[in-house]
Amino acid sequence: MRKRRLLVVGSGGQPFREYALAAMSRRVEIVLAIDSEISWQQPYVGEYHRVDPHDPVALEELVRRVAPDGLLTYDELLVEPVAQVAAVAGVPYTDVEAVRRCKDKSALRALLAEAGVSPVRFAVAFTEQEAVRAAEEIGYPVVLKPRALGGSIGVVQAADEKQLLASFAVAADANSDGTVSAHAGVLIEEYLDGPEYSVDCVTWEGTTVPLIVAEKELGFPPYFEEIGHIVPAAPHPDLAAAVEMVVRAHAVVGLDRLASHSEFKLTSRGPRIVEINVRLGGDLIPYLGQLSSGIDVPGAAADVAVGQQPDLSQDRSLVASIGMIYPEYDIRLESVALRGDAADHVGLERFTTFLPAGTDVRLPPQGFLSRVGFAIVTDETREGCRRRLEAVRAAVVIEGAPLAAR
Ligand SMILES: Nc1ncnc2c1ncn2[C@@H]1O[C@H](COP(=O)(O)OP(=O)(O)O)[C@@H](O)[C@H]1O
Ligand SMILES: [Mg+2]
């Protein structure tokens, strides 16, 4: 049978997204729209178009010309533009208003609180004075964040007014490679304590199925760099209720026909949603899911996008973990390498570096997502997985010259 055609907008970079494009290409014929020459994507793509995906007129023209069975993007910055174009061009897609509700983190907070799901005190502040007033009402500690960015860029915790004033600009001026938040204002939220998780879901014909629960490892406080993830999460008495809450939130928002990646915390006041990303999870979390259970979330994302029943089967039960590699200080990078032979590390699925020599890498708040590589390991047990990752991390050698403070 002819494979259905899926227009994928944006490809992301090879280290973090090749697995997803490869998985999707097994289920559908990929028509790729990117704003550069095609390279590593070629083996997975049937048809390629060069377009500026942030140009709505050009994108709409392309969508009409290609007339695909479905549309998909896993690029956070393209989630809203692609939903808009789908609506205008009449391609079946997740409801554009539902997408907007998730993209604007304050709109999501308001909607969920109204529905009695995951109530979190919040306010939007445009000035330092407004932020101070909001934080006083909410109560310290608070978290400041851009209303619509990703990768924890510009997200910072403040314990008191002094810290809030010192960090307001970090959230207000945050940008992702030059792209600023699509919605103005800084979101001030009550601090949610407790361990953090993510759940990747697929929603098809109005039913949301949770598929991969990952536990998150955070670093660089008071910032929130995601330095690792482990799948599956360790058993916890509140996990099932939390996942059920995320599923309910999908219905409240009106999400359908998509793979999503939601983050939540098990706080002392009960489970609370951090955010719902209306796209595939980042940091290779869906790939961890595939290694751990055999579930193919990118494949299922492609399935539902073109309107076919997703295959959600599982065939194994392992523990998989990713550890991001960071320098110890701001550095002009020369090299990142693994001491000895990678083959000596049992269970090492991947050791990947991606920054060219000469790249300046700055740690938060001067830079965010300051990774210089990552390692993925699997094992039969959680403890074994942790040990393997620790051993790999200990064998990483980062060379370069320290950078002067800015
Ligand atoms: N209200 C909060 N309380 C505690 N931690 C938070 C809160 N909001 C965000 N965080 C932390 O910051 C991280 C990034 O915030 P998030 O809203 O997910 O933004 P992004 O879109 O950049 O991922 C979260 O994964 C979480 O660790
Ligand atoms: Mg997040």
Short mmCIF file of C-alpha atoms and ligand atoms in Angstrom, two decimals:
data_model
loop_
_atom_site.label_atom_id
_atom_site.label_comp_id
_atom_site.label_asym_id
_atom_site.label_seq_id
_atom_site.Cartn_x
_atom_site.Cartn_y
_atom_site.Cartn_z
CA MET A 1 0.00 0.00 0.00
CA ARG A 2 1.20 3.50 -0.78
CA LYS A 3 2.56 5.25 2.28
CA ARG A 4 0.74 8.43 3.27
CA ARG A 5 2.65 11.69 2.78
CA LEU A 6 3.66 13.72 5.80
CA LEU A 7 4.99 17.25 5.40
CA VAL A 8 7.59 17.71 8.15
CA VAL A 9 8.49 21.35 8.75
CA GLY A 10 11.99 21.90 10.15
CA SER A 11 14.28 19.00 10.90
CA GLY A 12 16.27 20.07 13.94
CA GLY A 13 19.90 18.99 14.15
CA GLN A 14 21.19 15.52 13.40
CA PRO A 15 22.48 14.59 16.90
CA PHE A 16 19.12 15.22 18.55
CA ARG A 17 16.64 14.42 15.79
CA GLU A 18 17.94 11.83 13.31
CA TYR A 19 16.31 8.99 15.24
CA ALA A 20 12.93 10.73 14.95
CA LEU A 21 13.11 11.34 11.22
CA ALA A 22 14.31 7.76 10.71
CA ALA A 23 11.44 6.35 12.79
CA MET A 24 8.83 8.48 11.02
CA SER A 25 10.15 7.50 7.59
CA ARG A 26 9.36 3.85 8.38
CA ARG A 27 5.67 4.75 8.76
CA VAL A 28 5.08 7.49 6.20
CA GLU A 29 6.64 9.15 3.16
CA ILE A 30 8.35 12.28 4.43
CA VAL A 31 8.18 15.53 2.48
CA LEU A 32 10.67 17.79 4.22
CA ALA A 33 10.50 21.59 4.33
CA ILE A 34 13.60 23.27 5.75
CA ASP A 35 15.36 26.58 5.24
CA SER A 36 18.75 25.09 4.29
CA GLU A 37 20.21 22.59 1.85
CA ILE A 38 19.27 18.99 2.62
CA SER A 39 22.13 16.85 4.00
CA TRP A 40 21.87 14.17 6.71
CA GLN A 41 18.07 14.12 6.30
CA GLN A 42 18.32 12.75 2.73
CA PRO A 43 18.03 8.98 3.49
CA TYR A 44 14.68 9.53 5.23
CA VAL A 45 13.08 11.95 2.83
CA GLY A 46 11.11 11.30 -0.38
CA GLU A 47 10.74 14.93 -1.38
CA TYR A 48 12.43 18.10 -0.20
CA HIS A 49 11.52 21.79 -0.40
CA ARG A 50 13.54 24.76 0.70
CA VAL A 51 11.39 27.34 2.46
CA ASP A 52 11.57 29.81 5.32
CA PRO A 53 9.15 28.13 7.75
CA HIS A 54 8.69 31.40 9.63
CA ASP A 55 7.26 33.01 6.47
CA PRO A 56 3.53 32.18 6.70
CA VAL A 57 2.80 33.07 3.07
CA ALA A 58 5.60 30.91 1.70
CA LEU A 59 4.69 28.04 4.02
CA GLU A 60 1.01 28.18 3.09
CA GLU A 61 1.86 28.22 -0.60
CA LEU A 62 4.05 25.15 -0.10
CA VAL A 63 1.41 23.29 1.90
CA ARG A 64 -1.17 23.90 -0.82
CA ARG A 65 1.27 22.77 -3.54
CA VAL A 66 2.37 19.61 -1.70
CA ALA A 67 -1.18 18.77 -0.53
CA PRO A 68 0.09 16.31 2.12
CA ASP A 69 -2.01 13.87 4.16
CA GLY A 70 -0.72 15.56 7.30
CA LEU A 71 1.68 18.10 8.78
CA LEU A 72 4.13 17.80 11.64
CA THR A 73 6.85 19.78 13.34
CA TYR A 74 8.89 18.90 16.39
CA ASP A 75 10.62 22.28 16.45
CA GLU A 76 9.32 24.24 19.44
CA LEU A 77 9.60 27.57 17.61
CA LEU A 78 7.55 26.26 14.67
CA VAL A 79 4.71 24.67 16.62
CA GLU A 80 2.42 27.67 16.41
CA PRO A 81 3.24 28.77 12.82
CA VAL A 82 2.64 25.22 11.54
CA ALA A 83 -0.69 24.93 13.38
CA GLN A 84 -1.76 28.25 11.86
CA VAL A 85 -0.83 27.22 8.34
CA ALA A 86 -2.60 23.88 8.74
CA ALA A 87 -5.77 25.70 9.77
CA VAL A 88 -5.58 28.20 6.90
CA ALA A 89 -4.73 25.58 4.27
CA GLY A 90 -7.34 23.12 5.55
CA VAL A 91 -4.97 20.25 6.41
CA PRO A 92 -6.33 18.13 9.30
CA TYR A 93 -4.25 19.03 12.37
CA THR A 94 -4.38 19.67 16.09
CA ASP A 95 -6.76 22.59 16.74
CA VAL A 96 -4.80 25.83 16.38
CA GLU A 97 -6.47 27.34 19.44
CA ALA A 98 -5.48 24.33 21.54
CA VAL A 99 -1.90 24.74 20.32
CA ARG A 100 -1.98 28.44 21.28
CA ARG A 101 -3.28 27.59 24.74
CA CYS A 102 -0.18 25.47 25.35
CA LYS A 103 2.32 27.78 23.68
CA ASP A 104 1.33 30.71 25.89
CA LYS A 105 2.24 29.29 29.28
CA SER A 106 0.06 31.86 31.09
CA ALA A 107 -2.99 30.88 29.01
CA LEU A 108 -2.41 27.22 29.91
CA ARG A 109 -2.08 28.06 33.60
CA ALA A 110 -5.35 30.05 33.53
CA LEU A 111 -7.27 27.38 31.64
CA LEU A 112 -6.09 24.50 33.84
CA ALA A 113 -6.73 26.41 37.07
CA GLU A 114 -10.28 27.17 35.88
CA ALA A 115 -10.86 23.49 35.18
CA GLY A 116 -9.51 22.58 38.63
CA VAL A 117 -6.59 20.67 37.12
CA SER A 118 -3.11 21.46 38.45
CA PRO A 119 -3.80 24.84 40.08
CA VAL A 120 -0.62 26.95 40.16
CA ARG A 121 -0.52 30.60 41.28
CA PHE A 122 0.90 32.79 38.53
CA ALA A 123 0.94 36.28 37.01
CA VAL A 124 2.38 37.97 33.95
CA ALA A 125 4.69 40.94 34.63
CA PHE A 126 5.98 43.46 32.12
CA THR A 127 8.11 45.49 34.52
CA GLU A 128 10.24 44.79 37.58
CA GLN A 129 7.68 46.57 39.75
CA GLU A 130 4.88 44.35 38.46
CA ALA A 131 7.08 41.31 39.08
CA VAL A 132 7.74 42.36 42.68
CA ARG A 133 4.03 42.88 43.31
CA ALA A 134 3.12 39.55 41.70
CA ALA A 135 5.75 37.66 43.70
CA GLU A 136 4.48 39.18 46.94
CA GLU A 137 0.98 37.98 46.17
CA ILE A 138 2.10 34.54 45.04
CA GLY A 139 4.62 34.14 47.87
CA TYR A 140 8.35 33.35 47.58
CA PRO A 141 10.09 31.37 46.24
CA VAL A 142 8.88 32.03 42.70
CA VAL A 143 10.00 31.00 39.24
CA LEU A 144 10.42 33.55 36.45
CA LYS A 145 10.23 32.46 32.84
CA PRO A 146 9.59 33.69 29.32
CA ARG A 147 5.97 33.10 28.33
CA ALA A 148 6.83 31.07 25.25
CA LEU A 149 10.34 29.75 24.83
CA GLY A 150 11.92 26.35 25.44
CA GLY A 151 14.98 24.52 26.68
CA SER A 152 14.68 26.19 30.10
CA ILE A 153 16.22 29.29 28.50
CA GLY A 154 15.70 32.25 30.82
CA VAL A 155 13.91 30.19 33.50
CA VAL A 156 15.14 31.10 36.97
CA GLN A 157 14.15 30.64 40.60
CA ALA A 158 14.07 33.61 43.00
CA ALA A 159 13.95 33.16 46.77
CA ASP A 160 13.29 36.81 47.63
CA GLU A 161 12.85 40.27 46.17
CA LYS A 162 16.58 40.83 45.81
CA GLN A 163 17.01 37.68 43.73
CA LEU A 164 13.87 38.48 41.74
CA LEU A 165 15.20 41.90 40.77
CA ALA A 166 18.58 40.42 39.92
CA SER A 167 17.03 37.79 37.65
CA PHE A 168 14.14 39.65 36.00
CA ALA A 169 16.26 40.60 32.99
CA VAL A 170 17.38 36.97 32.49
CA ALA A 171 13.77 35.97 31.83
CA ALA A 172 12.72 39.20 30.11
CA ASP A 173 15.62 39.25 27.63
CA ALA A 174 15.84 35.49 27.00
CA ASN A 175 16.19 34.32 23.44
CA SER A 176 16.79 31.04 21.64
CA ASP A 177 19.57 31.71 19.09
CA GLY A 178 18.15 35.19 18.63
CA THR A 179 14.46 34.24 18.59
CA VAL A 180 12.58 35.84 21.47
CA SER A 181 9.41 34.59 23.14
CA ALA A 182 6.39 34.82 20.83
CA HIS A 183 4.35 36.25 23.73
CA ALA A 184 5.60 39.31 25.61
CA GLY A 185 5.93 39.51 29.39
CA VAL A 186 7.56 37.44 32.09
CA LEU A 187 5.59 34.68 33.74
CA ILE A 188 5.93 34.63 37.54
CA GLU A 189 4.87 31.30 39.07
CA GLU A 190 4.68 29.78 42.52
CA TYR A 191 7.65 27.46 43.03
CA LEU A 192 6.74 23.80 42.62
CA ASP A 193 8.83 21.55 44.85
CA GLY A 194 9.55 17.86 44.48
CA PRO A 195 10.96 15.59 41.76
CA GLU A 196 10.26 16.33 38.11
CA TYR A 197 9.10 13.98 35.35
CA SER A 198 7.92 14.05 31.79
CA VAL A 199 5.33 11.96 30.02
CA ASP A 200 5.13 11.48 26.27
CA CYS A 201 1.58 10.88 25.10
CA VAL A 202 -0.10 10.15 21.81
CA THR A 203 -3.62 11.46 21.31
CA TRP A 204 -5.72 9.83 18.61
CA GLU A 205 -9.45 10.21 18.05
CA GLY A 206 -9.84 12.05 21.34
CA THR A 207 -8.04 9.47 23.48
CA THR A 208 -4.71 10.36 25.08
CA VAL A 209 -2.43 7.42 25.80
CA PRO A 210 0.58 8.00 28.09
CA LEU A 211 3.54 6.06 26.73
CA ILE A 212 6.88 7.10 28.21
CA VAL A 213 7.42 8.40 31.73
CA ALA A 214 10.90 9.84 32.24
CA GLU A 215 12.53 11.17 35.35
CA LYS A 216 14.45 14.38 34.94
CA GLU A 217 17.81 15.31 36.37
CA LEU A 218 18.26 19.07 36.82
CA GLY A 219 21.38 21.15 37.36
CA PHE A 220 22.83 24.65 37.62
CA PRO A 221 20.45 26.11 40.23
CA PRO A 222 18.82 28.65 40.39
CA TYR A 223 18.49 27.83 36.68
CA PHE A 224 16.92 24.61 35.41
CA GLU A 225 19.26 22.99 32.91
CA GLU A 226 18.06 19.49 32.07
CA ILE A 227 21.22 17.47 32.53
CA GLY A 228 19.79 13.99 32.21
CA HIS A 229 16.71 11.78 31.86
CA ILE A 230 16.00 8.19 32.82
CA VAL A 231 13.24 5.92 31.46
CA PRO A 232 11.20 4.48 33.05
CA ALA A 233 10.80 6.58 36.18
CA ALA A 234 11.27 4.86 39.53
CA PRO A 235 7.94 3.74 41.04
CA HIS A 236 6.28 6.46 43.15
CA PRO A 237 2.84 6.30 44.81
CA ASP A 238 1.71 9.57 43.16
CA LEU A 239 2.91 8.85 39.62
CA ALA A 240 -0.24 7.19 38.30
CA ALA A 241 -2.46 10.05 39.51
CA ALA A 242 -0.07 12.59 38.03
CA VAL A 243 -0.12 10.91 34.62
CA GLU A 244 -3.92 10.73 34.82
CA MET A 245 -3.93 14.49 35.52
CA VAL A 246 -1.83 15.12 32.41
CA VAL A 247 -4.24 13.01 30.34
CA ARG A 248 -7.16 15.05 31.72
CA ALA A 249 -5.32 18.28 30.91
CA HIS A 250 -5.11 17.19 27.25
CA ALA A 251 -8.91 16.97 27.16
CA VAL A 252 -9.30 20.32 28.94
CA VAL A 253 -7.02 22.01 26.40
CA GLY A 254 -8.71 20.25 23.47
CA LEU A 255 -5.64 18.51 22.09
CA ASP A 256 -6.02 15.75 19.52
CA ARG A 257 -4.12 14.13 16.66
CA LEU A 258 -0.62 14.63 18.07
CA ALA A 259 2.29 13.36 20.11
CA SER A 260 2.92 15.62 23.09
CA HIS A 261 5.54 15.97 25.78
CA SER A 262 4.32 17.14 29.19
CA GLU A 263 6.41 17.98 32.22
CA PHE A 264 5.13 17.65 35.78
CA LYS A 265 6.32 17.63 39.37
CA LEU A 266 5.19 15.59 42.34
CA THR A 267 4.94 18.45 44.82
CA SER A 268 4.13 18.33 48.51
CA ARG A 269 0.69 19.76 47.53
CA GLY A 270 0.11 17.04 44.95
CA PRO A 271 1.01 16.60 41.28
CA ARG A 272 1.34 19.80 39.22
CA ILE A 273 1.91 20.32 35.50
CA VAL A 274 4.95 22.39 34.52
CA GLU A 275 4.02 22.62 30.84
CA ILE A 276 2.54 20.74 27.90
CA ASN A 277 4.68 20.76 24.76
CA VAL A 278 2.58 20.09 21.68
CA ARG A 279 5.34 18.21 19.91
CA LEU A 280 7.69 15.25 20.35
CA GLY A 281 9.86 15.39 23.44
CA GLY A 282 13.38 16.75 23.12
CA ASP A 283 16.68 15.52 24.57
CA LEU A 284 16.11 12.15 22.80
CA ILE A 285 13.54 11.16 25.43
CA PRO A 286 11.35 9.37 22.83
CA TYR A 287 14.47 7.46 21.77
CA LEU A 288 15.05 6.44 25.41
CA GLY A 289 11.46 5.17 25.36
CA GLN A 290 12.20 3.15 22.24
CA LEU A 291 15.34 1.63 23.81
CA SER A 292 13.53 0.91 27.05
CA SER A 293 10.18 -0.50 25.88
CA GLY A 294 10.28 -0.66 22.09
CA ILE A 295 7.49 1.94 21.85
CA ASP A 296 7.90 4.07 18.76
CA VAL A 297 6.55 7.52 19.67
CA PRO A 298 7.93 9.36 16.60
CA GLY A 299 6.41 6.65 14.39
CA ALA A 300 3.10 7.04 16.23
CA ALA A 301 3.35 10.84 15.88
CA ALA A 302 3.69 10.39 12.12
CA ASP A 303 0.78 7.92 12.10
CA VAL A 304 -1.69 10.21 13.82
CA ALA A 305 -0.51 13.23 11.82
CA VAL A 306 -1.51 11.53 8.56
CA GLY A 307 -4.68 10.11 10.10
CA GLN A 308 -3.77 6.45 10.51
CA GLN A 309 -4.07 4.25 13.59
CA PRO A 310 -0.82 4.50 15.60
CA ASP A 311 1.17 1.39 16.44
CA LEU A 312 1.81 1.60 20.21
CA SER A 313 3.20 -1.89 20.77
CA GLN A 314 5.98 -2.66 23.27
CA ASP A 315 8.42 -5.54 23.12
CA ARG A 316 11.03 -5.14 25.89
CA SER A 317 11.67 -3.85 29.37
CA LEU A 318 15.01 -2.13 29.95
CA VAL A 319 16.20 1.06 31.62
CA ALA A 320 17.61 3.76 29.34
CA SER A 321 19.26 6.99 30.34
CA ILE A 322 20.79 10.05 28.72
CA GLY A 323 23.42 12.17 30.39
CA MET A 324 24.21 15.59 28.95
CA ILE A 325 27.85 16.63 29.08
CA TYR A 326 28.69 20.13 30.30
CA PRO A 327 32.03 21.89 30.78
CA GLU A 328 32.93 22.91 34.32
CA TYR A 329 33.42 26.54 33.39
CA ASP A 330 32.86 28.88 30.41
CA ILE A 331 35.16 27.58 27.74
CA ARG A 332 36.38 28.08 24.16
CA LEU A 333 36.08 24.46 23.16
CA GLU A 334 38.88 22.51 21.55
CA SER A 335 37.69 18.95 21.90
CA VAL A 336 35.34 16.59 23.70
CA ALA A 337 36.33 12.94 23.73
CA LEU A 338 35.93 9.71 25.60
CA ARG A 339 39.13 8.43 27.21
CA GLY A 340 39.93 4.93 25.97
CA ASP A 341 37.70 2.85 23.74
CA ALA A 342 33.93 3.44 23.58
CA ALA A 343 33.49 -0.31 23.04
CA ASP A 344 34.84 -0.89 26.57
CA HIS A 345 31.75 0.81 27.99
CA VAL A 346 29.18 -1.98 28.18
CA GLY A 347 25.66 -0.71 27.48
CA LEU A 348 26.84 2.54 25.88
CA GLU A 349 24.36 3.08 23.04
CA ARG A 350 25.70 6.45 21.98
CA PHE A 351 28.38 8.94 22.76
CA THR A 352 27.80 12.03 20.65
CA THR A 353 29.59 15.37 20.44
CA PHE A 354 28.43 18.13 18.14
CA LEU A 355 30.19 21.44 18.65
CA PRO A 356 33.04 22.44 16.34
CA ALA A 357 36.39 23.40 17.86
CA GLY A 358 36.45 27.11 18.62
CA THR A 359 32.84 27.25 19.87
CA ASP A 360 32.38 29.43 22.95
CA VAL A 361 30.28 27.57 25.51
CA ARG A 362 28.90 29.57 28.42
CA LEU A 363 27.08 28.19 31.42
CA PRO A 364 23.82 29.71 32.77
CA PRO A 365 22.91 32.53 32.86
CA GLN A 366 25.44 33.66 30.23
CA GLY A 367 24.38 30.73 28.07
CA PHE A 368 21.71 28.03 28.28
CA LEU A 369 21.62 24.48 26.90
CA SER A 370 25.41 24.59 27.35
CA ARG A 371 25.89 20.95 26.40
CA VAL A 372 28.99 19.80 24.57
CA GLY A 373 27.78 16.25 24.04
CA PHE A 374 25.69 13.43 25.46
CA ALA A 375 25.87 9.77 26.32
CA ILE A 376 23.03 7.24 26.21
CA VAL A 377 23.27 3.99 28.14
CA THR A 378 20.96 1.05 28.78
CA ASP A 379 20.91 -1.65 31.41
CA GLU A 380 18.51 -4.13 32.89
CA THR A 381 18.29 -2.22 36.15
CA ARG A 382 18.08 1.39 37.17
CA GLU A 383 21.11 1.15 39.42
CA GLY A 384 23.13 -0.46 36.66
CA CYS A 385 22.07 2.28 34.26
CA ARG A 386 23.15 4.98 36.71
CA ARG A 387 26.50 3.30 37.28
CA ARG A 388 27.13 2.97 33.55
CA LEU A 389 26.34 6.61 32.92
CA GLU A 390 28.57 7.70 35.80
CA ALA A 391 31.43 5.66 34.38
CA VAL A 392 31.01 7.24 30.95
CA ARG A 393 30.79 10.74 32.45
CA ALA A 394 33.98 10.10 34.41
CA ALA A 395 35.78 9.14 31.19
CA VAL A 396 34.89 12.31 29.27
CA VAL A 397 37.77 14.68 28.58
CA ILE A 398 36.92 18.27 27.65
CA GLU A 399 39.73 20.46 26.36
CA GLY A 400 39.73 24.18 25.71
CA ALA A 401 40.65 27.58 27.08
CA PRO A 402 38.68 29.22 29.89
CA LEU A 403 36.68 32.26 28.77
CA ALA A 404 36.85 35.57 30.60
CA ALA A 405 33.66 36.60 32.43
CA ARG A 406 31.43 38.95 30.44
N1 LIG B 1 6.74 26.86 38.80
C1 LIG B 1 7.87 26.14 38.78
N2 LIG B 1 8.36 25.61 39.93
C2 LIG B 1 9.50 24.89 39.94
N3 LIG B 1 10.23 24.64 38.85
C3 LIG B 1 9.80 25.14 37.67
C4 LIG B 1 8.60 25.90 37.57
N4 LIG B 1 8.43 26.26 36.29
C5 LIG B 1 9.49 25.75 35.61
N5 LIG B 1 10.31 25.07 36.43
C6 LIG B 1 11.55 24.39 36.07
O1 LIG B 1 12.10 25.00 34.92
C7 LIG B 1 12.13 24.10 33.83
C8 LIG B 1 11.80 24.85 32.56
O2 LIG B 1 10.51 25.41 32.65
P1 LIG B 1 9.45 25.18 31.51
O3 LIG B 1 8.19 25.86 31.86
O4 LIG B 1 9.37 23.74 31.20
O5 LIG B 1 10.11 26.00 30.30
P2 LIG B 1 10.75 25.51 28.91
O6 LIG B 1 9.68 25.73 27.91
O7 LIG B 1 11.91 26.40 28.73
O8 LIG B 1 11.11 24.07 29.04
C9 LIG B 1 11.14 23.01 34.19
O9 LIG B 1 11.46 21.81 33.56
C10 LIG B 1 11.29 22.95 35.69
O10 LIG B 1 12.42 22.20 36.06
MG MG B 2 9.98 22.54 29.66
#
